Coordinates of C-alpha atoms in Angstrom, one line a residue:
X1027 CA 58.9 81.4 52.4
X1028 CA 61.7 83.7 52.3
X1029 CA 62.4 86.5 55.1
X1030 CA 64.9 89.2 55.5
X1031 CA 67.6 89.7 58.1
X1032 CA 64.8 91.9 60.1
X1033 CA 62.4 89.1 59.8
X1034 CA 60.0 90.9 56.6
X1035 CA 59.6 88.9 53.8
X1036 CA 61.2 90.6 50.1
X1037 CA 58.1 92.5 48.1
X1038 CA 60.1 90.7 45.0
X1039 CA 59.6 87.2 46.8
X1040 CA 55.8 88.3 47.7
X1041 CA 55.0 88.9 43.8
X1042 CA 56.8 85.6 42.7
X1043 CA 54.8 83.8 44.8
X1044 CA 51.5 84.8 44.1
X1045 CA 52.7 85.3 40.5
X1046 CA 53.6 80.9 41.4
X1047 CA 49.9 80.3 42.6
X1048 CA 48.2 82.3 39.7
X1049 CA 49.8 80.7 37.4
X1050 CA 48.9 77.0 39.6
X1051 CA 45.4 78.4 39.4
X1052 CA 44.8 79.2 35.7
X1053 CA 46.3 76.0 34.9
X1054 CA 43.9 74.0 37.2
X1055 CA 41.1 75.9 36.0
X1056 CA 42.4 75.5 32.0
X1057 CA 42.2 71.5 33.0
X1058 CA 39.5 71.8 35.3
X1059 CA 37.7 73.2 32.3
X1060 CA 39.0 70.8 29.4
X1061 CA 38.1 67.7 31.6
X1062 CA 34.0 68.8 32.0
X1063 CA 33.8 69.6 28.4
X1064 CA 35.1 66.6 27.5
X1065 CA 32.6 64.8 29.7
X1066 CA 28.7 63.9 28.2
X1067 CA 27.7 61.4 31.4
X1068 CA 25.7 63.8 33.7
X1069 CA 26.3 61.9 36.9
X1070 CA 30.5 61.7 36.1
X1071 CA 30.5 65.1 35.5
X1072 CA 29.0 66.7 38.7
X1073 CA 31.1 64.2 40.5
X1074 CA 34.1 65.5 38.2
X1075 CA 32.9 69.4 39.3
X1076 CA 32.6 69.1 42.6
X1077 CA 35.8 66.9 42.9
X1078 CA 37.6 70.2 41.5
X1079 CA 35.4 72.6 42.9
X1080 CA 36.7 71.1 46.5
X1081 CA 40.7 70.5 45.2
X1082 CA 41.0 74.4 44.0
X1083 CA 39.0 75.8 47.3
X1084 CA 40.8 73.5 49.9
X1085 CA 37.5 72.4 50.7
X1086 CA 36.7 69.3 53.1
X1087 CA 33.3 68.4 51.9
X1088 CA 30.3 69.2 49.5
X1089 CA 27.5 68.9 47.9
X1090 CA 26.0 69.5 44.1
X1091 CA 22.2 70.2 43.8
X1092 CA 20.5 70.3 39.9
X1093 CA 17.6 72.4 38.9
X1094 CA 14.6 70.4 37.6
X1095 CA 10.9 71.2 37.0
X1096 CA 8.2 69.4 39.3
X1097 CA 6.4 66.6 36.4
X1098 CA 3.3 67.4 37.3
X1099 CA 0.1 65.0 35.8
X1100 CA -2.3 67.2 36.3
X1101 CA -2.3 70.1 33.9
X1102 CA -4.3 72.3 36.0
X1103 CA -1.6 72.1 38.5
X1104 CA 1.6 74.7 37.8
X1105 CA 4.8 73.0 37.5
X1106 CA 7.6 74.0 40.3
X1107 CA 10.7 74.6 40.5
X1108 CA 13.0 71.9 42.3
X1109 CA 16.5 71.3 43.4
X1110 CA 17.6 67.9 43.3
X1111 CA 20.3 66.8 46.1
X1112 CA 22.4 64.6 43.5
X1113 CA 25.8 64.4 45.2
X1114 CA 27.9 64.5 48.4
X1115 CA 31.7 64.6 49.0
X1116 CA 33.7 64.4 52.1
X1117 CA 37.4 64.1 52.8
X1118 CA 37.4 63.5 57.0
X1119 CA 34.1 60.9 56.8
X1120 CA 32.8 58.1 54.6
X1121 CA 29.1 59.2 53.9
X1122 CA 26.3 57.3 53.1
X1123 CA 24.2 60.2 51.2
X1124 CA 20.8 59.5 49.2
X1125 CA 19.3 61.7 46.1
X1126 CA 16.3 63.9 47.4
X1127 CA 14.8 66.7 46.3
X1128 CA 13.4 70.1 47.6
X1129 CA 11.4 73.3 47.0
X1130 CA 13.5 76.1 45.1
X1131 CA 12.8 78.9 47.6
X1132 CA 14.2 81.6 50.1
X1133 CA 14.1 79.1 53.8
X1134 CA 17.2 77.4 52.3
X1135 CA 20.7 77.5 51.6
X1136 CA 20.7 76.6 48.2
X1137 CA 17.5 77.8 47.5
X1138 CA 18.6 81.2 48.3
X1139 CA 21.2 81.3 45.8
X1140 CA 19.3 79.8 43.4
X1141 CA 17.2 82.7 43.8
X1142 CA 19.8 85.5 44.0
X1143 CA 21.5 83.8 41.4
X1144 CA 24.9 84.8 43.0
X1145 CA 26.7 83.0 45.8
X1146 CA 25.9 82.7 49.6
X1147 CA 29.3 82.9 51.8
X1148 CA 28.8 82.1 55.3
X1149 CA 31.6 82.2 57.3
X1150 CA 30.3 80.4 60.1
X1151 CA 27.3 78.8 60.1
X1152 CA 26.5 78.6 63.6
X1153 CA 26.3 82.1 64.3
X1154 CA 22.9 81.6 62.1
X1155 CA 21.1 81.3 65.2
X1156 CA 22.5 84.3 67.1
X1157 CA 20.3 87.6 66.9
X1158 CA 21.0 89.6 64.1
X1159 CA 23.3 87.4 62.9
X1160 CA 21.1 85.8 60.1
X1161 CA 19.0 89.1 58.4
X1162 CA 18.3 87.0 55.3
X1163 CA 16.7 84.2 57.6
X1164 CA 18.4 81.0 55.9
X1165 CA 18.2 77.5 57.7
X1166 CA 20.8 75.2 58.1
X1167 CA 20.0 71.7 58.5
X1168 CA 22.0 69.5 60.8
X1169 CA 20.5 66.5 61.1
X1170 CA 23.9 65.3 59.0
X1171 CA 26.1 66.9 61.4
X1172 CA 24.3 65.8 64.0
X1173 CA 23.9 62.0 63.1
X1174 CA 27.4 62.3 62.2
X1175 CA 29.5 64.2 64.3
X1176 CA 31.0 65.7 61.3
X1177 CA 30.3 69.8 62.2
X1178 CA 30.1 71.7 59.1
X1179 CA 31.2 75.6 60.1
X1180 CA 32.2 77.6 56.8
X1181 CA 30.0 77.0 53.7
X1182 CA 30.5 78.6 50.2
X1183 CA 27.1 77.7 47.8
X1184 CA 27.8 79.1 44.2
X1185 CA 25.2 78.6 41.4
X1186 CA 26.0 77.3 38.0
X1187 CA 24.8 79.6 35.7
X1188 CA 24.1 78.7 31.9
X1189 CA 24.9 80.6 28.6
X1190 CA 21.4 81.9 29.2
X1191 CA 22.2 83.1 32.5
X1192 CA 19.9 80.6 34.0
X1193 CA 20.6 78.7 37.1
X1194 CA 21.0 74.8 36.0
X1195 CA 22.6 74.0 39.6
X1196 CA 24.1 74.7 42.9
X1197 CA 27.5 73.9 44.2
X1198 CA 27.3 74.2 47.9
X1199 CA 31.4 73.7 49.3
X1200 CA 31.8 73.4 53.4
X1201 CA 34.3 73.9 55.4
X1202 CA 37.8 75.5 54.2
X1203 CA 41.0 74.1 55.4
X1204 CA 44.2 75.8 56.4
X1205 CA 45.8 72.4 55.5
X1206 CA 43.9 70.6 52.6
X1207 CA 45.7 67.4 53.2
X1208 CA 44.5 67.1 57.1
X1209 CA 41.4 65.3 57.7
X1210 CA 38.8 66.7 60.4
X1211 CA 38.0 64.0 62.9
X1212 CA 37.2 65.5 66.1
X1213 CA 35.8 68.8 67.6
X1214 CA 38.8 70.6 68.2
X1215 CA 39.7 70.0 64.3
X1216 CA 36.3 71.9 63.2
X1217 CA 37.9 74.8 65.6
X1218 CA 41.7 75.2 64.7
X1219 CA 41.9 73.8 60.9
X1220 CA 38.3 75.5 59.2
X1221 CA 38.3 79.0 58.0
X1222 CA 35.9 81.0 56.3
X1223 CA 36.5 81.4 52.5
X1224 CA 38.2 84.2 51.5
X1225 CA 37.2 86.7 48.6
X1226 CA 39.7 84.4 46.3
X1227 CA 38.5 81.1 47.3
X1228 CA 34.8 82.8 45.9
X1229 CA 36.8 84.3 42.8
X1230 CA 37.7 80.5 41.6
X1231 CA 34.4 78.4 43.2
X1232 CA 32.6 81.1 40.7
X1233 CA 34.7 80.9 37.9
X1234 CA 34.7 77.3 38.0
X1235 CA 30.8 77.3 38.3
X1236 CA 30.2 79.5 35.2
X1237 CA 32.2 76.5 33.0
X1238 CA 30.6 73.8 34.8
X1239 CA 26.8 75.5 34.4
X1240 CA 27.6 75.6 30.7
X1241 CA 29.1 71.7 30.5
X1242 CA 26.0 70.8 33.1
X1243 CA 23.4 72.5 30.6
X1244 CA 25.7 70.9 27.4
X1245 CA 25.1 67.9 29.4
X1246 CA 21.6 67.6 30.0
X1247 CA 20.8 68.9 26.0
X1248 CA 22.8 65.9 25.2
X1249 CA 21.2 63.5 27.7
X1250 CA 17.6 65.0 26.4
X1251 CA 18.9 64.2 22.4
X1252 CA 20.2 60.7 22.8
X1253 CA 16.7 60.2 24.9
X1254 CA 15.0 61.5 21.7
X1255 CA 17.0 59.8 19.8
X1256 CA 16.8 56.1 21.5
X1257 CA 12.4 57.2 21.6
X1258 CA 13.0 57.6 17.6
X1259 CA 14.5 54.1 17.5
X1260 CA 12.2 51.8 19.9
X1261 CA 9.4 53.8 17.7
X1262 CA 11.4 52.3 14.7
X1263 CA 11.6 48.6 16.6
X1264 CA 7.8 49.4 17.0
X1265 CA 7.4 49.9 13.5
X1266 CA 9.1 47.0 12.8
X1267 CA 7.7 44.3 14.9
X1268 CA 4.0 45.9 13.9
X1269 CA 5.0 44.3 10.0
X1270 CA 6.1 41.2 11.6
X1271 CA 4.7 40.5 14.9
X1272 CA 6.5 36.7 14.8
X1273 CA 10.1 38.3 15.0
X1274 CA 9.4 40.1 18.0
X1275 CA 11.8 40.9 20.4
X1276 CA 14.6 39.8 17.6
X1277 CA 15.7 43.5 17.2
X1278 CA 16.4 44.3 20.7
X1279 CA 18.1 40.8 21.3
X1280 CA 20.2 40.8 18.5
X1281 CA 21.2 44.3 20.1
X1282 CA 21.9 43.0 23.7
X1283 CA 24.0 40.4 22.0
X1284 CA 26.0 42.1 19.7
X1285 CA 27.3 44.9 22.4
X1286 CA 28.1 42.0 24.7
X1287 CA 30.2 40.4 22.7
X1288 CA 32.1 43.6 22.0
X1289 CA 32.7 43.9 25.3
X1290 CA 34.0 40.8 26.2
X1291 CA 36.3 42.0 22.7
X1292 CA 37.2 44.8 24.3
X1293 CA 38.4 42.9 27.0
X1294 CA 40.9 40.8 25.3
X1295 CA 44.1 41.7 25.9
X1296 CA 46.1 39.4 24.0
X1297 CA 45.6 37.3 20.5
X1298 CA 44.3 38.7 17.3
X1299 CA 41.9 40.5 19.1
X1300 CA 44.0 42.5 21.2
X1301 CA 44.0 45.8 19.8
X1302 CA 40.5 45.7 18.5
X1303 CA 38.7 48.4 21.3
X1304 CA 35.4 50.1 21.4
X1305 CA 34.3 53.3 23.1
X1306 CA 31.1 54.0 24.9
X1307 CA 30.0 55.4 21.8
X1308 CA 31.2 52.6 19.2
X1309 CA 29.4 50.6 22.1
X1310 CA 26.0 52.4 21.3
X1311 CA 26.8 52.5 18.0
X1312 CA 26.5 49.0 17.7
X1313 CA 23.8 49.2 20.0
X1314 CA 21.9 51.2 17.4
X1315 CA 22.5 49.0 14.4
X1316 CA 21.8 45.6 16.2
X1317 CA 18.4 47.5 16.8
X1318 CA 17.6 48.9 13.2
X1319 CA 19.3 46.3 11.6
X1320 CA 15.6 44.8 10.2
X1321 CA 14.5 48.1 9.4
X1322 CA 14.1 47.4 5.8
X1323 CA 11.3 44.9 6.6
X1324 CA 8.9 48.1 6.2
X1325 CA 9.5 48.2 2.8
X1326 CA 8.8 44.5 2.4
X1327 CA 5.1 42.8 1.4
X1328 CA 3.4 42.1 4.8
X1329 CA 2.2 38.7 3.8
X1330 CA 5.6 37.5 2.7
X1331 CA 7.5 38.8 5.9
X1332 CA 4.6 36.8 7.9
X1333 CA 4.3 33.3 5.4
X1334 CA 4.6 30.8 7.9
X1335 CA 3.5 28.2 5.2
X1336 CA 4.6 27.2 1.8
X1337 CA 0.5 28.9 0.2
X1338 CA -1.0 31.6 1.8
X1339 CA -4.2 31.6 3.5
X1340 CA -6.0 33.1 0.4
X1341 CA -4.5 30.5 -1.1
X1342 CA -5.0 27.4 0.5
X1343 CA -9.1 28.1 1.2
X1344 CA -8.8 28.6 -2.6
X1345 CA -7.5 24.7 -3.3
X1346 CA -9.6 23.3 -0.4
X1347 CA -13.1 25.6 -2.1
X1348 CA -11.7 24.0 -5.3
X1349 CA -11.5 20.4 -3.8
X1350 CA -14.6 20.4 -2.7
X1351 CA -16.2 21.6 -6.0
X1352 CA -14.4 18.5 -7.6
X1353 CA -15.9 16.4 -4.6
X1354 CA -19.0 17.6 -5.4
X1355 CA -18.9 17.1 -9.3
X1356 CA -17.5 14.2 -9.0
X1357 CA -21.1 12.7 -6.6
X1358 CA -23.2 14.8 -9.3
X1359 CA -21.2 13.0 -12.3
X1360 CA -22.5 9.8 -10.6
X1361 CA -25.8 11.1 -9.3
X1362 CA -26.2 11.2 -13.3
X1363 CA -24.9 8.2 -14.3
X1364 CA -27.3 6.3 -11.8
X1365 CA -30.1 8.0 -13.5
X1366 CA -29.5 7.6 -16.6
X1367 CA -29.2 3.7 -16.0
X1368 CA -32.3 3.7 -14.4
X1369 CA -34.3 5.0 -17.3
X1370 CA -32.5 2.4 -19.6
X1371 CA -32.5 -0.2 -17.5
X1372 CA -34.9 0.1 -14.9
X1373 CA -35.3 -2.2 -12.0
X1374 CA -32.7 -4.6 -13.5
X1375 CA -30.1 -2.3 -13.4
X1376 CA -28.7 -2.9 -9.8
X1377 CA -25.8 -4.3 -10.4
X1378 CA -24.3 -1.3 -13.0
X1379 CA -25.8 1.3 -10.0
X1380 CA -23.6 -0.5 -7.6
X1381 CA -20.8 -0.1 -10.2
X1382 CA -21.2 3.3 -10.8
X1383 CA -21.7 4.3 -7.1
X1384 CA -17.9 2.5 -6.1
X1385 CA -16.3 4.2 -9.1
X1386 CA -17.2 8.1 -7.7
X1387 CA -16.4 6.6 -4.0
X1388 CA -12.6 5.8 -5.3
X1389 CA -12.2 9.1 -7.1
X1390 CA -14.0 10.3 -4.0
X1391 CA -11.1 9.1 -2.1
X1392 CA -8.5 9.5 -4.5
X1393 CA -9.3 13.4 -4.4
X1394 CA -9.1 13.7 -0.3
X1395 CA -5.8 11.6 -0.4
X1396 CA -4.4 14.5 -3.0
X1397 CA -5.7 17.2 -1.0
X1398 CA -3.7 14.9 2.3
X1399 CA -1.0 15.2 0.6
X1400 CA -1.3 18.5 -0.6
X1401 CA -1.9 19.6 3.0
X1402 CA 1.1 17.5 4.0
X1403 CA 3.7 19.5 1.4
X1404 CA 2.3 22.7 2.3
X1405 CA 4.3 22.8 6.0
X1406 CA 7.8 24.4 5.4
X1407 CA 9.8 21.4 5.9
X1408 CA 12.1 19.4 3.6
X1409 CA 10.6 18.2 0.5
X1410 CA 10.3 14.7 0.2
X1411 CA 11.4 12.4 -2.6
X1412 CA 9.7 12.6 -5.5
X1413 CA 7.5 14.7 -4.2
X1414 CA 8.2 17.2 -6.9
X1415 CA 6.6 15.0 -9.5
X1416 CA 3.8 14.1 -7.7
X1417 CA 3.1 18.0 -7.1
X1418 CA 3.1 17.9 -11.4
X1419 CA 0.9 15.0 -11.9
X1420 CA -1.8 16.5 -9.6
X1421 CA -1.5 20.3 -11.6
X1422 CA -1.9 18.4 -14.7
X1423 CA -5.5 16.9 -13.6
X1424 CA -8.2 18.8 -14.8
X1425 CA -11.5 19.0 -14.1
X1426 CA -14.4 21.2 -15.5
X1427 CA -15.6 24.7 -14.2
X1428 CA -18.7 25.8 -13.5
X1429 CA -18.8 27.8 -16.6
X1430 CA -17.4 24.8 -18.9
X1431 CA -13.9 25.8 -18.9
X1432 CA -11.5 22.9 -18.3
X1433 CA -8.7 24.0 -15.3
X1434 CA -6.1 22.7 -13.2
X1435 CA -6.6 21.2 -10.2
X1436 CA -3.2 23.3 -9.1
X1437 CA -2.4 26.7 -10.9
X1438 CA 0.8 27.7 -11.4
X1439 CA 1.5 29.8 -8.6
X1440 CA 0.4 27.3 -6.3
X1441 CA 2.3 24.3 -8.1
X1442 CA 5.5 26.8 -7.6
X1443 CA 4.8 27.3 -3.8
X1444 CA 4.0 23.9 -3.0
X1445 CA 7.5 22.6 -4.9
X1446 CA 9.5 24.8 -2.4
X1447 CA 12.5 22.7 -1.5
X1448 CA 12.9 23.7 1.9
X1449 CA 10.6 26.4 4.1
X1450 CA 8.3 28.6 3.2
X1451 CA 9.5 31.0 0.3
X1452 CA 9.7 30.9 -3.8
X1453 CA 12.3 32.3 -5.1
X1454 CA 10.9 35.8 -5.8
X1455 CA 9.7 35.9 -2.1
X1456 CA 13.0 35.4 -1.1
X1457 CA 14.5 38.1 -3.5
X1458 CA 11.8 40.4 -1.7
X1459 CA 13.1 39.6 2.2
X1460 CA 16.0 40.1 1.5
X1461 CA 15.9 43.5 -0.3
X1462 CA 14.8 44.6 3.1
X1463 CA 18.4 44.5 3.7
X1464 CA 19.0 47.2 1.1
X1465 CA 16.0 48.8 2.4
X1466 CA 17.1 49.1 5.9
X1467 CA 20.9 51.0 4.0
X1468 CA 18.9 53.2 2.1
X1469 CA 16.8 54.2 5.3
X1470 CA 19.7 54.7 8.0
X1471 CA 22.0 56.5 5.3
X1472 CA 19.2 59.2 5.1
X1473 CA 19.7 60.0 8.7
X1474 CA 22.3 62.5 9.9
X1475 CA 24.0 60.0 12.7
X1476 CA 27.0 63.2 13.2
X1477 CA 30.8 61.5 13.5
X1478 CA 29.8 59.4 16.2
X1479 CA 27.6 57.2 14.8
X1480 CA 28.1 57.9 11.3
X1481 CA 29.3 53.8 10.7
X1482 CA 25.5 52.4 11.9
X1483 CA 24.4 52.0 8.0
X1484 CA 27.2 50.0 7.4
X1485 CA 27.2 47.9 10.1
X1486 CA 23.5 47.2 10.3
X1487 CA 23.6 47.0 6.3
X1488 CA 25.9 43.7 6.0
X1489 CA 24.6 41.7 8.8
X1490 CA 23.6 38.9 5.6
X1491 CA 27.4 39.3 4.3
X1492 CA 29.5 36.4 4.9
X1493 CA 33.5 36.2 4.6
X1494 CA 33.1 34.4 1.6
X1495 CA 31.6 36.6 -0.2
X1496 CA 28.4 34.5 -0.8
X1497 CA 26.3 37.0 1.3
X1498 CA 24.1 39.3 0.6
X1499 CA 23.5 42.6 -1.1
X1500 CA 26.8 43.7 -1.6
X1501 CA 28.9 40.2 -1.5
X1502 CA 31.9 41.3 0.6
X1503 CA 34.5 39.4 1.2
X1504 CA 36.8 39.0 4.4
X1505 CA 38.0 42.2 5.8
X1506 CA 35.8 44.4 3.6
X1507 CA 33.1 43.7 6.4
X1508 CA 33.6 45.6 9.7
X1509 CA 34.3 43.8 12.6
X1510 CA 31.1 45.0 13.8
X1511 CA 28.8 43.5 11.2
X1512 CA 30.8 40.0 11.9
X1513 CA 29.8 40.4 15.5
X1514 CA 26.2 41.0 14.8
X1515 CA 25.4 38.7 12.3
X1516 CA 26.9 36.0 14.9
X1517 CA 24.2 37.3 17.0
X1518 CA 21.2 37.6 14.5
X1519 CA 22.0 34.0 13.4
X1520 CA 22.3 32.4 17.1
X1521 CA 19.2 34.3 17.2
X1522 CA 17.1 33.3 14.6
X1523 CA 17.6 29.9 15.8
X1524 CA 17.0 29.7 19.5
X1525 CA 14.0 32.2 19.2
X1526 CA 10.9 30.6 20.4
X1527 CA 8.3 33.0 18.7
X1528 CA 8.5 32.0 14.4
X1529 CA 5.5 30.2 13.4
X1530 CA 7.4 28.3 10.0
X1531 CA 10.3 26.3 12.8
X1532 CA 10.6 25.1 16.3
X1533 CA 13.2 27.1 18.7
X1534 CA 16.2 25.8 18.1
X1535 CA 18.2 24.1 20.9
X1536 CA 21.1 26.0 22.4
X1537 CA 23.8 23.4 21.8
X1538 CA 22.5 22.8 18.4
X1539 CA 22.5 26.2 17.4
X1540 CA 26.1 26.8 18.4
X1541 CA 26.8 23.5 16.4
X1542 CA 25.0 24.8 13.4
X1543 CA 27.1 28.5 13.8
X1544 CA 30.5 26.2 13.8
X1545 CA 29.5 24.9 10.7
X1546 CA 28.9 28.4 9.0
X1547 CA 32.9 28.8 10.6
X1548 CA 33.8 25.6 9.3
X1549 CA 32.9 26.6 5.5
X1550 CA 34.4 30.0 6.1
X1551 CA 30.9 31.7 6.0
X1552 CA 31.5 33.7 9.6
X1553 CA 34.3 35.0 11.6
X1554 CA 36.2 31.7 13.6
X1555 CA 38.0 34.1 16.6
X1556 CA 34.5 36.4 17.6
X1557 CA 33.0 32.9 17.5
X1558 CA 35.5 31.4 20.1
X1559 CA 34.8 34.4 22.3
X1560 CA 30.8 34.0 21.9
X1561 CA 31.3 30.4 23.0
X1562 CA 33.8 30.4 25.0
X1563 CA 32.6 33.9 26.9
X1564 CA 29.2 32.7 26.8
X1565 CA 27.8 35.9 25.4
X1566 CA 24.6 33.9 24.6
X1567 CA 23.3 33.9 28.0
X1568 CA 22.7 37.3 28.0
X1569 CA 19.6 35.5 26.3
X1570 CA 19.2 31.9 27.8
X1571 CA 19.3 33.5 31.5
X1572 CA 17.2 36.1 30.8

């Protein structure tokens, strides 16, 4: 500082330097401010508030307390007001604080202010005890201090007020330093080096507060909406395992999957990967559409998303109630035969009876071995040779109804389900499935996502598209599918294999699975770099270990 020849220092140099240190503050408070309403994570932003709070005070230590409401069970019992100890600070000593929380009311510190709404100043807080020293009769407690040795002598406790004027918190700054930079360590420190805070250091600790109550309640509104939100989408998941209790869990894993393999993306700082990056909110992002990705699936025939076999239930007791009709015709064919011989023949006729009697046994047996090996073809597996015609032979049998009318011993639909090449599905069932793709598009595009999360339809939407364009419903091609779709349908595939819980296969090994994924790479079907970091990485543990 500046000083004259008689030792005063110049009323010009005075104004320049305060004019210096308002313009330090405003700009610390201009950034203070920017940074918290920048920041959504609750727990980084009251660490972020009382870091500042402490810098633009030249305080040593603090604490941050949040206003909640007491969850109580029993509705009888009326809900309190509490103030949850969430933070703690300290420059001279390494602290070892935990979260607690107490009763809003007038024995405390904090509680006070949350009260008065307006801060509490206490120049020294051990005059507290001294008569008449302590009208308002606030407690401090000391156990810290005194497990600590730390001594804490000045306190500031400011609340943060909301747009509503409503107390969402309490800053609570201790002990003001004439040197911010000197660390208090021993009892003669706590005497020469803290000083009370002055009207200014109040001025700024409440300005700062009135932002921060505003960013705190911003904050917790947005904590409460993506907590809405997420309860909105495990209801979806809900929904969606409900139609098809065999994929359970998929969802969710596909989800875990996908966002790890975007972060080990993220990671990669060299290669063609290198300036592919995802924020915490592309992160959820992809969260959210590994999750809804099957959606669609309630828009989908319950009976088709569940067909573990090539017929239905309905109707293979229809073919077996069928077979044994036949079986028993084919007895009472014979039971008629053997009569009628008898009255022509009479006691003589042994020999024809005998005849007649092995001829229904072989059509007898020929029927159960058809039903055998209609049983046999019904399980989703590979078709075997020639098993097609077979399938035709037996529909063109006949045999004759109740009523007279002459029928198939296969109808059509059957015939067409039981000639499935390979698993479970005709054709049209399989054009069904997979319209749930389009279903689950037409669903998540109906939903406002906002900027941040406006990309989830078209990522969930093409996890069945494959770089060569023989995917499904859209057929793009290469680039035209975002490097988030490639990563999840990695997942949803490695998936689909491994997963223990579908009735129409057996889990998949691990080490075959990854061989069957190389071969989608191999014939250009799936992304050859995300699939080196999946194996290589390991991503798919997030499963196996788990």
């Amino acid at each position: 500082m500046r000083v004259d020849n008689e030792g005063a220092v110049p009323t010009a140099v005075v104004h320049e330097e305060t004019a210096e240190r308002l313009g330090w503050e405003l700009g610390e408070l201009l950034a203070i401010s920017r940074a918290m309403s920048s920041e959504r994570d609750i727990h980084k932003l009251l660490d972020l508030i009382l870091e500042r709070s402490r810098h633009i005070t030249g305080a040593d230590a603090g604490s941050v307390y949040v206003v909640e409401t007491s969850d109580e069970k029993d509705p009888t019992v009326p809900s309190r007001r509490l103030l949850h100890f969430m933070l703690s600070q300290n420059d001279s000593i390494a602290i070892d604080f935990k979260q607690f929380k107490l009763p809003v009311d007038e024995k405390s510190i904090v509680g006070r202010a949350v009260l008065a709404a307006r801060p509490l100043n206490i120049p020294d807080l051990s005059a507290l005890s001294q008569p008449g020293q302590n009208p308002a009769g606030v407690q401090h407690n000391r156990s810290f201090d005194d497990k600590t040795g730390y001594r804490a002598r000045s306190m500031l406790t400011v609340p943060m007020l909301s747009a509503h004027d409503e107390v969402m918190g309490v800053i609570q700054l201790i002990n003001k330093k004439r040197h911010p930079a000197r660390k208090l360590s021993v009892p003669k420190d706590f005497e020469d080096e803290v000083v009370p805070f002055d009207a200014r250091s109040e001025q700024l600790a409440l300005a700062l507060a009135s932002q921060a109550g505003i960013c705190l309640e911003n904050a917790i509104l947005y904590e409460e909406i993506r907590k809405l939100f997420e309860g909105f989408v495990d209801a979806s998941v809900t929904a969606i395992e409900a139609r098809d209790p065999s994929t359970s869990g998929h969802s969710r894993r596909v989800a875990t999957l996908s966002v790890a393999l975007a972060e080990k993306v993220d990671a990669i700082s060299d290669g063609p990967l290198r300036g592919v990056r995802f924020s915490r909110e592309e992160l959820r992002q992809i969260e959210y559409a590994g999750v809804l990705h099957d959606f669609g699936k309630v828009g989908v025939r319950e009976n088709v998303l569940v067909k573990a076999k090539k017929l239905y239930d309905g109707q293979k007791s229809a073919i077996e109630q069928r077979f044994r009709y036949i079986h028993k015709a084919i007895e009472a064919e014979g039971l008629a035969a053997q009569l009628d011989i008898v009255k022509r023949h009479g006691p003589g006729a042994a020999e024809r009876l005998l005849a007649v009697e092995g001829d229904s046994a072989a059509k007898v047996a020929a029927l159960d071995e058809v039903l055998r090996f209609v049983t046999l073809t019904n399980e989703p597996t590979v078709l075997s040779q020639g098993a097609p015609e077979r399938l035709a032979d037996i529909a063109a049998l006949e045999y004759v109804d109740f009523d007279g009318t002459r029928r198939p011993y296969l109808e059509p639909d059957e015939l067409e389900a039981l000639r499935i090449a390979r698993g479970s599905l005709t054709e049209s069932e399989r054009q069904e499935i997979q319209s749930h793709v389009s279903h689950t598009i037409s669903f998540l595009e109906t939903i406002p996502w906002g900027r941040g999360f406006r990309n989830v339809p078209r990522i969930a939407g093409g996890h069945h598209e494959f770089l060569d364009g023989r995917g499904y419903p859209r057929g793009l091609k290469g680039d035209a599918i975002p490097v988030e779709t490639r990563m999840l349908t990695i997942s949803d595939i490695f998936d689909a294999l491994t997963a223990a819980d579908r009735p129409y296969k057996p889990a998949v090994p691990v080490p075959k699975a990854l061989d069957i994924l190389s071969s989608e790479v191999k014939q250009g079907r799936l992304d050859p770099v995300l699939f080196d970091v999946f194996v290589q990485a390991e991503v798919y543990r997030k499963l196996v270990v788990a």
